[in-house]
Each structure stands twice: as C-alpha cells, then as structure tokens.
PDB file of C-alpha atoms in Angstrom:
ATOM      1  CA  MET A   1      71.943 113.718  86.969  1.00 75.00           C
ATOM      2  CA  SER A   2      71.008 110.399  88.530  1.00 90.00           C
ATOM      3  CA  PHE A   3      73.600 108.164  90.211  1.00 96.00           C
ATOM      4  CA  ASP A   4      74.005 105.826  93.163  1.00 98.00           C
ATOM      5  CA  ALA A   5      77.753 106.188  93.864  1.00 98.00           C
ATOM      6  CA  VAL A   6      80.589 108.623  93.283  1.00 98.00           C
ATOM      7  CA  LEU A   7      84.023 107.338  92.328  1.00 98.00           C
ATOM      8  CA  SER A   8      86.705 110.013  92.429  1.00 98.00           C
ATOM      9  CA  ASP A   9      90.348 110.243  91.546  1.00 98.00           C
ATOM     10  CA  LEU A  10      92.629 111.583  94.277  1.00 98.00           C
ATOM     11  CA  ASP A  11      95.504 113.435  92.584  1.00 97.00           C
ATOM     12  CA  GLY A  12      94.493 116.505  90.651  1.00 97.00           C
ATOM     13  CA  VAL A  13      90.986 116.395  92.094  1.00 98.00           C
ATOM     14  CA  ILE A  14      91.094 116.065  95.901  1.00 98.00           C
ATOM     15  CA  ARG A  15      94.872 116.225  96.433  1.00 98.00           C
ATOM     16  CA  ILE A  16      96.800 119.038  94.817  1.00 97.00           C
ATOM     17  CA  PHE A  17     100.582 119.005  94.463  1.00 95.00           C
ATOM     18  CA  ASP A  18     102.486 122.296  94.507  1.00 95.00           C
ATOM     19  CA  ASP A  19     103.378 122.824  90.833  1.00 93.00           C
ATOM     20  CA  LYS A  20     105.499 125.867  91.674  1.00 96.00           C
ATOM     21  CA  VAL A  21     107.784 123.732  93.830  1.00 96.00           C
ATOM     22  CA  GLN A  22     108.056 121.164  91.027  1.00 95.00           C
ATOM     23  CA  ASP A  23     108.952 123.969  88.588  1.00 96.00           C
ATOM     24  CA  GLU A  24     111.512 125.364  91.027  1.00 97.00           C
ATOM     25  CA  ILE A  25     113.197 121.950  91.432  1.00 97.00           C
ATOM     26  CA  GLU A  26     113.423 121.533  87.652  1.00 96.00           C
ATOM     27  CA  ALA A  27     114.865 125.034  87.236  1.00 97.00           C
ATOM     28  CA  ARG A  28     117.342 124.786  90.121  1.00 97.00           C
ATOM     29  CA  TYR A  29     118.783 121.451  89.027  1.00 97.00           C
ATOM     30  CA  GLY A  30     118.318 121.963  85.289  1.00 96.00           C
ATOM     31  CA  LEU A  31     116.868 118.450  84.999  1.00 96.00           C
ATOM     32  CA  PRO A  32     113.703 117.238  83.205  1.00 96.00           C
ATOM     33  CA  MET A  33     112.030 116.057  86.411  1.00 96.00           C
ATOM     34  CA  ARG A  34     108.375 115.714  85.315  1.00 94.00           C
ATOM     35  CA  LYS A  35     109.186 114.345  81.872  1.00 96.00           C
ATOM     36  CA  THR A  36     111.414 111.690  83.404  1.00 97.00           C
ATOM     37  CA  ALA A  37     109.520 110.916  86.630  1.00 97.00           C
ATOM     38  CA  PHE A  38     106.200 110.308  84.907  1.00 95.00           C
ATOM     39  CA  ARG A  39     107.502 108.388  81.932  1.00 96.00           C
ATOM     40  CA  PRO A  40     105.340 105.229  81.790  1.00 96.00           C
ATOM     41  CA  ASP A  41     108.255 102.798  82.016  1.00 97.00           C
ATOM     42  CA  LEU A  42     109.417 104.532  85.193  1.00 97.00           C
ATOM     43  CA  ILE A  43     106.143 105.333  86.964  1.00 97.00           C
ATOM     44  CA  MET A  44     104.005 102.279  86.118  1.00 98.00           C
ATOM     45  CA  PRO A  45     105.952  99.705  88.145  1.00 98.00           C
ATOM     46  CA  ALA A  46     105.422 101.876  91.257  1.00 98.00           C
ATOM     47  CA  THR A  47     101.806 102.578  90.338  1.00 98.00           C
ATOM     48  CA  LEU A  48     101.122  98.867  89.988  1.00 98.00           C
ATOM     49  CA  GLY A  49     102.801  98.033  93.295  1.00 98.00           C
ATOM     50  CA  ARG A  50     105.700  96.167  91.703  1.00 98.00           C
ATOM     51  CA  ILE A  51     108.229  98.532  93.260  1.00 98.00           C
ATOM     52  CA  THR A  52     108.042 100.929  96.200  1.00 98.00           C
ATOM     53  CA  GLU A  53     108.072 104.702  96.057  1.00 97.00           C
ATOM     54  CA  ARG A  54     111.625 104.563  97.383  1.00 97.00           C
ATOM     55  CA  GLN A  55     112.648 102.295  94.504  1.00 98.00           C
ATOM     56  CA  TRP A  56     110.930 104.688  92.066  1.00 98.00           C
ATOM     57  CA  ILE A  57     113.027 107.553  93.487  1.00 97.00           C
ATOM     58  CA  GLU A  58     116.144 105.390  93.004  1.00 98.00           C
ATOM     59  CA  ALA A  59     115.137 104.630  89.395  1.00 98.00           C
ATOM     60  CA  LEU A  60     114.489 108.342  88.806  1.00 98.00           C
ATOM     61  CA  THR A  61     117.923 109.145  90.235  1.00 98.00           C
ATOM     62  CA  ALA A  62     119.543 106.673  87.856  1.00 98.00           C
ATOM     63  CA  GLU A  63     117.651 108.067  84.852  1.00 97.00           C
ATOM     64  CA  LEU A  64     118.770 111.604  85.762  1.00 97.00           C
ATOM     65  CA  GLY A  65     122.435 110.595  85.763  1.00 97.00           C
ATOM     66  CA  GLY A  66     122.904 108.789  89.076  1.00 97.00           C
ATOM     67  CA  ASP A  67     125.133 111.391  90.709  1.00 97.00           C
ATOM     68  CA  GLU A  68     124.565 113.219  94.006  1.00 97.00           C
ATOM     69  CA  ARG A  69     122.881 116.129  92.209  1.00 96.00           C
ATOM     70  CA  ALA A  70     120.398 113.739  90.579  1.00 97.00           C
ATOM     71  CA  ARG A  71     119.830 111.988  93.920  1.00 97.00           C
ATOM     72  CA  GLN A  72     119.038 115.257  95.700  1.00 97.00           C
ATOM     73  CA  ALA A  73     116.733 116.436  92.874  1.00 97.00           C
ATOM     74  CA  ALA A  74     114.841 113.108  92.859  1.00 97.00           C
ATOM     75  CA  ARG A  75     114.515 113.143  96.651  1.00 97.00           C
ATOM     76  CA  GLU A  76     113.137 116.703  96.623  1.00 97.00           C
ATOM     77  CA  PHE A  77     110.780 115.853  93.768  1.00 97.00           C
ATOM     78  CA  GLY A  78     109.412 112.937  95.769  1.00 95.00           C
ATOM     79  CA  GLU A  79     108.760 115.267  98.709  1.00 95.00           C
ATOM     80  CA  VAL A  80     106.869 118.025  96.867  1.00 95.00           C
ATOM     81  CA  PRO A  81     104.216 119.450  99.221  1.00 95.00           C
ATOM     82  CA  PHE A  82     100.570 118.611  98.662  1.00 96.00           C
ATOM     83  CA  ARG A  83      97.277 119.719 100.151  1.00 97.00           C
ATOM     84  CA  VAL A  84      93.565 118.960 100.065  1.00 98.00           C
ATOM     85  CA  ASP A  85      91.335 121.071  97.844  1.00 98.00           C
ATOM     86  CA  GLU A  86      88.820 121.942 100.556  1.00 98.00           C
ATOM     87  CA  GLU A  87      86.099 123.008  98.094  1.00 97.00           C
ATOM     88  CA  VAL A  88      86.211 119.621  96.397  1.00 98.00           C
ATOM     89  CA  ARG A  89      86.342 117.860  99.741  1.00 97.00           C
ATOM     90  CA  ALA A  90      83.216 119.718 100.907  1.00 97.00           C
ATOM     91  CA  ILE A  91      81.299 118.849  97.718  1.00 97.00           C
ATOM     92  CA  LEU A  92      82.263 115.177  97.948  1.00 98.00           C
ATOM     93  CA  ALA A  93      81.386 115.078 101.658  1.00 97.00           C
ATOM     94  CA  LYS A  94      77.944 116.512 100.851  1.00 97.00           C
ATOM     95  CA  LEU A  95      77.388 113.878  98.160  1.00 97.00           C
ATOM     96  CA  GLN A  96      78.560 111.185 100.555  1.00 97.00           C
ATOM     97  CA  GLU A  97      75.605 111.972 102.807  1.00 96.00           C
ATOM     98  CA  THR A  98      73.383 110.176 100.271  1.00 97.00           C
ATOM     99  CA  VAL A  99      75.659 107.898  98.181  1.00 98.00           C
ATOM    100  CA  PRO A 100      78.877 105.964  98.717  1.00 98.00           C
ATOM    101  CA  LEU A 101      82.142 107.761  97.887  1.00 98.00           C
ATOM    102  CA  ILE A 102      84.999 105.607  96.618  1.00 98.00           C
ATOM    103  CA  ILE A 103      88.451 107.000  95.866  1.00 98.00           C
ATOM    104  CA  VAL A 104      89.917 105.260  92.804  1.00 98.00           C
ATOM    105  CA  THR A 105      93.522 106.297  92.363  1.00 98.00           C
ATOM    106  CA  ASN A 106      96.726 105.391  90.602  1.00 98.00           C
ATOM    107  CA  ALA A 107      98.999 105.501  93.622  1.00 97.00           C
ATOM    108  CA  MET A 108     102.157 104.114  95.169  1.00 98.00           C
ATOM    109  CA  ASP A 109     102.777 102.096  98.305  1.00 98.00           C
ATOM    110  CA  THR A 110     102.830 105.307 100.388  1.00 97.00           C
ATOM    111  CA  LEU A 111      99.154 106.150  99.761  1.00 98.00           C
ATOM    112  CA  ASP A 112      97.922 105.242 103.258  1.00 97.00           C
ATOM    113  CA  GLU A 113     100.607 107.436 104.823  1.00 97.00           C
ATOM    114  CA  HIS A 114      99.677 110.318 102.497  1.00 97.00           C
ATOM    115  CA  LEU A 115      95.961 109.976 103.233  1.00 98.00           C
ATOM    116  CA  ASP A 116      96.783 110.118 106.933  1.00 97.00           C
ATOM    117  CA  ARG A 117      98.880 113.288 106.469  1.00 96.00           C
ATOM    118  CA  LEU A 118      95.970 114.867 104.585  1.00 96.00           C
ATOM    119  CA  GLY A 119      93.396 113.880 107.191  1.00 96.00           C
ATOM    120  CA  LEU A 120      91.628 111.700 104.608  1.00 97.00           C
ATOM    121  CA  THR A 121      92.160 108.245 106.123  1.00 94.00           C
ATOM    122  CA  TYR A 122      88.464 107.843 106.960  1.00 95.00           C
ATOM    123  CA  PHE A 123      87.076 110.322 104.432  1.00 97.00           C
ATOM    124  CA  ALA A 124      85.861 107.933 101.722  1.00 98.00           C
ATOM    125  CA  ASP A 125      83.804 104.793 102.163  1.00 98.00           C
ATOM    126  CA  ALA A 126      86.620 102.867 100.457  1.00 98.00           C
ATOM    127  CA  VAL A 127      89.871 103.467  98.595  1.00 98.00           C
ATOM    128  CA  VAL A 128      90.976 101.546  95.519  1.00 98.00           C
ATOM    129  CA  SER A 129      94.725 101.966  95.141  1.00 98.00           C
ATOM    130  CA  SER A 130      96.337 100.713  91.953  1.00 98.00           C
ATOM    131  CA  ALA A 131      99.413  99.712  93.960  1.00 98.00           C
ATOM    132  CA  LYS A 132      97.280  97.353  96.048  1.00 98.00           C
ATOM    133  CA  VAL A 133      95.020  95.905  93.353  1.00 98.00           C
ATOM    134  CA  GLY A 134      97.688  95.622  90.647  1.00 97.00           C
ATOM    135  CA  VAL A 135      95.738  97.422  87.917  1.00 98.00           C
ATOM    136  CA  ALA A 136      95.759 101.113  87.066  1.00 98.00           C
ATOM    137  CA  LYS A 137      93.425 103.513  85.330  1.00 98.00           C
ATOM    138  CA  PRO A 138      92.341 103.366  82.579  1.00 98.00           C
ATOM    139  CA  ASP A 139      92.189  99.551  82.950  1.00 98.00           C
ATOM    140  CA  ARG A 140      88.496  98.639  83.232  1.00 97.00           C
ATOM    141  CA  ARG A 141      89.128  96.349  86.208  1.00 98.00           C
ATOM    142  CA  ILE A 142      90.003  99.211  88.579  1.00 98.00           C
ATOM    143  CA  TYR A 143      86.642 100.897  87.867  1.00 98.00           C
ATOM    144  CA  GLU A 144      84.843  97.582  88.342  1.00 98.00           C
ATOM    145  CA  ILE A 145      86.518  97.164  91.739  1.00 98.00           C
ATOM    146  CA  GLY A 146      85.345 100.649  92.721  1.00 98.00           C
ATOM    147  CA  ALA A 147      81.771  99.925  91.664  1.00 98.00           C
ATOM    148  CA  GLU A 148      81.839  96.570  93.493  1.00 98.00           C
ATOM    149  CA  LEU A 149      83.009  98.277  96.698  1.00 98.00           C
ATOM    150  CA  ALA A 150      80.194 100.807  96.330  1.00 98.00           C
ATOM    151  CA  GLY A 151      77.721  97.943  95.794  1.00 98.00           C
ATOM    152  CA  VAL A 152      76.474  99.625  92.636  1.00 97.00           C
ATOM    153  CA  ALA A 153      76.385  98.683  88.947  1.00 98.00           C
ATOM    154  CA  PRO A 154      78.979 100.635  86.920  1.00 98.00           C
ATOM    155  CA  GLU A 155      76.284 102.439  84.922  1.00 98.00           C
ATOM    156  CA  ARG A 156      74.943 103.895  88.204  1.00 98.00           C
ATOM    157  CA  CYS A 157      78.339 105.416  89.091  1.00 98.00           C
ATOM    158  CA  VAL A 158      79.739 108.861  88.435  1.00 98.00           C
ATOM    159  CA  PHE A 159      83.505 108.904  87.944  1.00 98.00           C
ATOM    160  CA  ILE A 160      85.594 112.078  88.391  1.00 98.00           C
ATOM    161  CA  ASP A 161      89.182 112.412  87.142  1.00 98.00           C
ATOM    162  CA  ASP A 162      91.483 115.159  85.893  1.00 98.00           C
ATOM    163  CA  ARG A 163      92.836 112.956  83.096  1.00 98.00           C
ATOM    164  CA  LEU A 164      90.550 112.556  80.100  1.00 98.00           C
ATOM    165  CA  GLU A 165      91.834 109.065  79.225  1.00 98.00           C
ATOM    166  CA  ASN A 166      90.777 107.882  82.687  1.00 98.00           C
ATOM    167  CA  VAL A 167      87.328 109.448  82.303  1.00 98.00           C
ATOM    168  CA  GLU A 168      86.969 107.757  78.912  1.00 98.00           C
ATOM    169  CA  GLY A 169      87.941 104.423  80.498  1.00 98.00           C
ATOM    170  CA  ALA A 170      85.103 104.804  83.006  1.00 98.00           C
ATOM    171  CA  ARG A 171      82.649 105.869  80.299  1.00 98.00           C
ATOM    172  CA  ALA A 172      83.507 102.717  78.326  1.00 98.00           C
ATOM    173  CA  LEU A 173      82.010 100.761  81.252  1.00 97.00           C
ATOM    174  CA  GLY A 174      78.845 102.850  81.192  1.00 98.00           C
ATOM    175  CA  MET A 175      79.774 105.197  84.032  1.00 98.00           C
ATOM    176  CA  THR A 176      78.970 108.881  83.836  1.00 97.00           C
ATOM    177  CA  GLY A 177      82.332 110.578  83.489  1.00 98.00           C
ATOM    178  CA  ILE A 178      83.306 114.050  84.639  1.00 98.00           C
ATOM    179  CA  HIS A 179      86.574 115.437  83.304  1.00 98.00           C
ATOM    180  CA  TYR A 180      87.692 117.593  86.222  1.00 98.00           C
ATOM    181  CA  ARG A 181      89.555 120.833  85.525  1.00 97.00           C
ATOM    182  CA  ALA A 182      87.939 123.175  88.054  1.00 97.00           C
ATOM    183  CA  VAL A 183      85.442 123.036  90.917  1.00 97.00           C
ATOM    184  CA  ALA A 184      82.720 124.278  88.534  1.00 97.00           C
ATOM    185  CA  ASP A 185      82.974 120.922  86.720  1.00 97.00           C
ATOM    186  CA  LEU A 186      81.315 119.321  89.763  1.00 97.00           C
ATOM    187  CA  ALA A 187      78.230 121.573  89.570  1.00 95.00           C
ATOM    188  CA  PRO A 188      76.102 118.927  87.765  1.00 93.00           C
ATOM    189  CA  LEU A 189      76.541 116.637  90.780  1.00 95.00           C
ATOM    190  CA  ILE A 190      75.075 119.090  93.265  1.00 90.00           C
ATOM    191  CA  GLY A 191      72.154 120.363  91.191  1.00 75.00           C
TER     192      GLY A 191
END
C-alpha cells in the first residue's frame, strides 16, 4: 500500500470508551442513554461546535425527562471513562516516523482537554476537530482539511475510521479507506 499521509479517527480507533460503564448506566437508570445521546438532532449541534458539551448534557437531560434522575444519568454518561488503545497508538506512531499523522474527528468543545488527559496533545502532527471547523464526517470538507494540513493530495491519504459511512466519505474523495474493527485491520499499513 502506497500513501503519503495517514488520517485517523479518534473515537473507536485510538480512544476507547468503556462500553460496560455505559451499559451499567443504562441499566441502573432504566433510560435509553445511547439511543438518545447519539440521536443526530441531539449530538450534531455539539459535534459542529454550535453548542458546548455541557449544553449537550443539558439537552440530553431534558430529552430523558428533565428530572434529577435524568440529570444524574446524563452527567454520568458524559463522564464515562476512556483510554488509549496502546497497540493502535504504537502502530500510528511507527507510521508517523515516515508520513504525517492527522487526527480527523467528530468531537465536542472538550476535545483539547480530553487529548491532554490521554497524553495525546502532541501525538499527531495536527488535529481536525469538527467542533472547530464546523463540518463533520462524512462531509467531504473535513477530509479535505485533513489532507491540506498533511500537505498531501487526498488520493495519497489513508483514512482510518470505525464507522463505515465515514470511510466511504473518504473513499469518495479518492482516499484509501480502512474500516477499523480490530488492530488486525491496520496490518496493510505496516506491511
């Protein structure tokens, strides 16, 4: 595989949220947390930087009924632990020795704080956050911004994401797309 830059998603690839904690919150409160929290009309304003993460939590609280129980569930859901997948990090760091690495992520206004907590503030050569640029994957513009920051034509980029629709968005621009489900999916990048 020949490429001159790697563009990678953050969530579900490099950063992993604790699904068991999310399941436990849903079970304990008996509320449809994921279904509600990630509904496009609720999540997209935060993802596009139109509202803050705090405002998203408030909107989630309202959608879940607006009472103290809903408020506590939404607050806990917004604080679900996350970690770095160290295998993925090591592979990307190895690739970064020869090509630029750009994180392209649908994120909220708290991304910089989260990258700092993960020790990733200076990991990538650049970060394209949907909340800062005002467009989200799979909008073609966010991939173009990533390629521009890498200084590489889109067709010379590899794009990695755990969501197929985002991979297809990158492929539509001529990027090589890798639909990430497990570390083995990155094997073509490292020979």
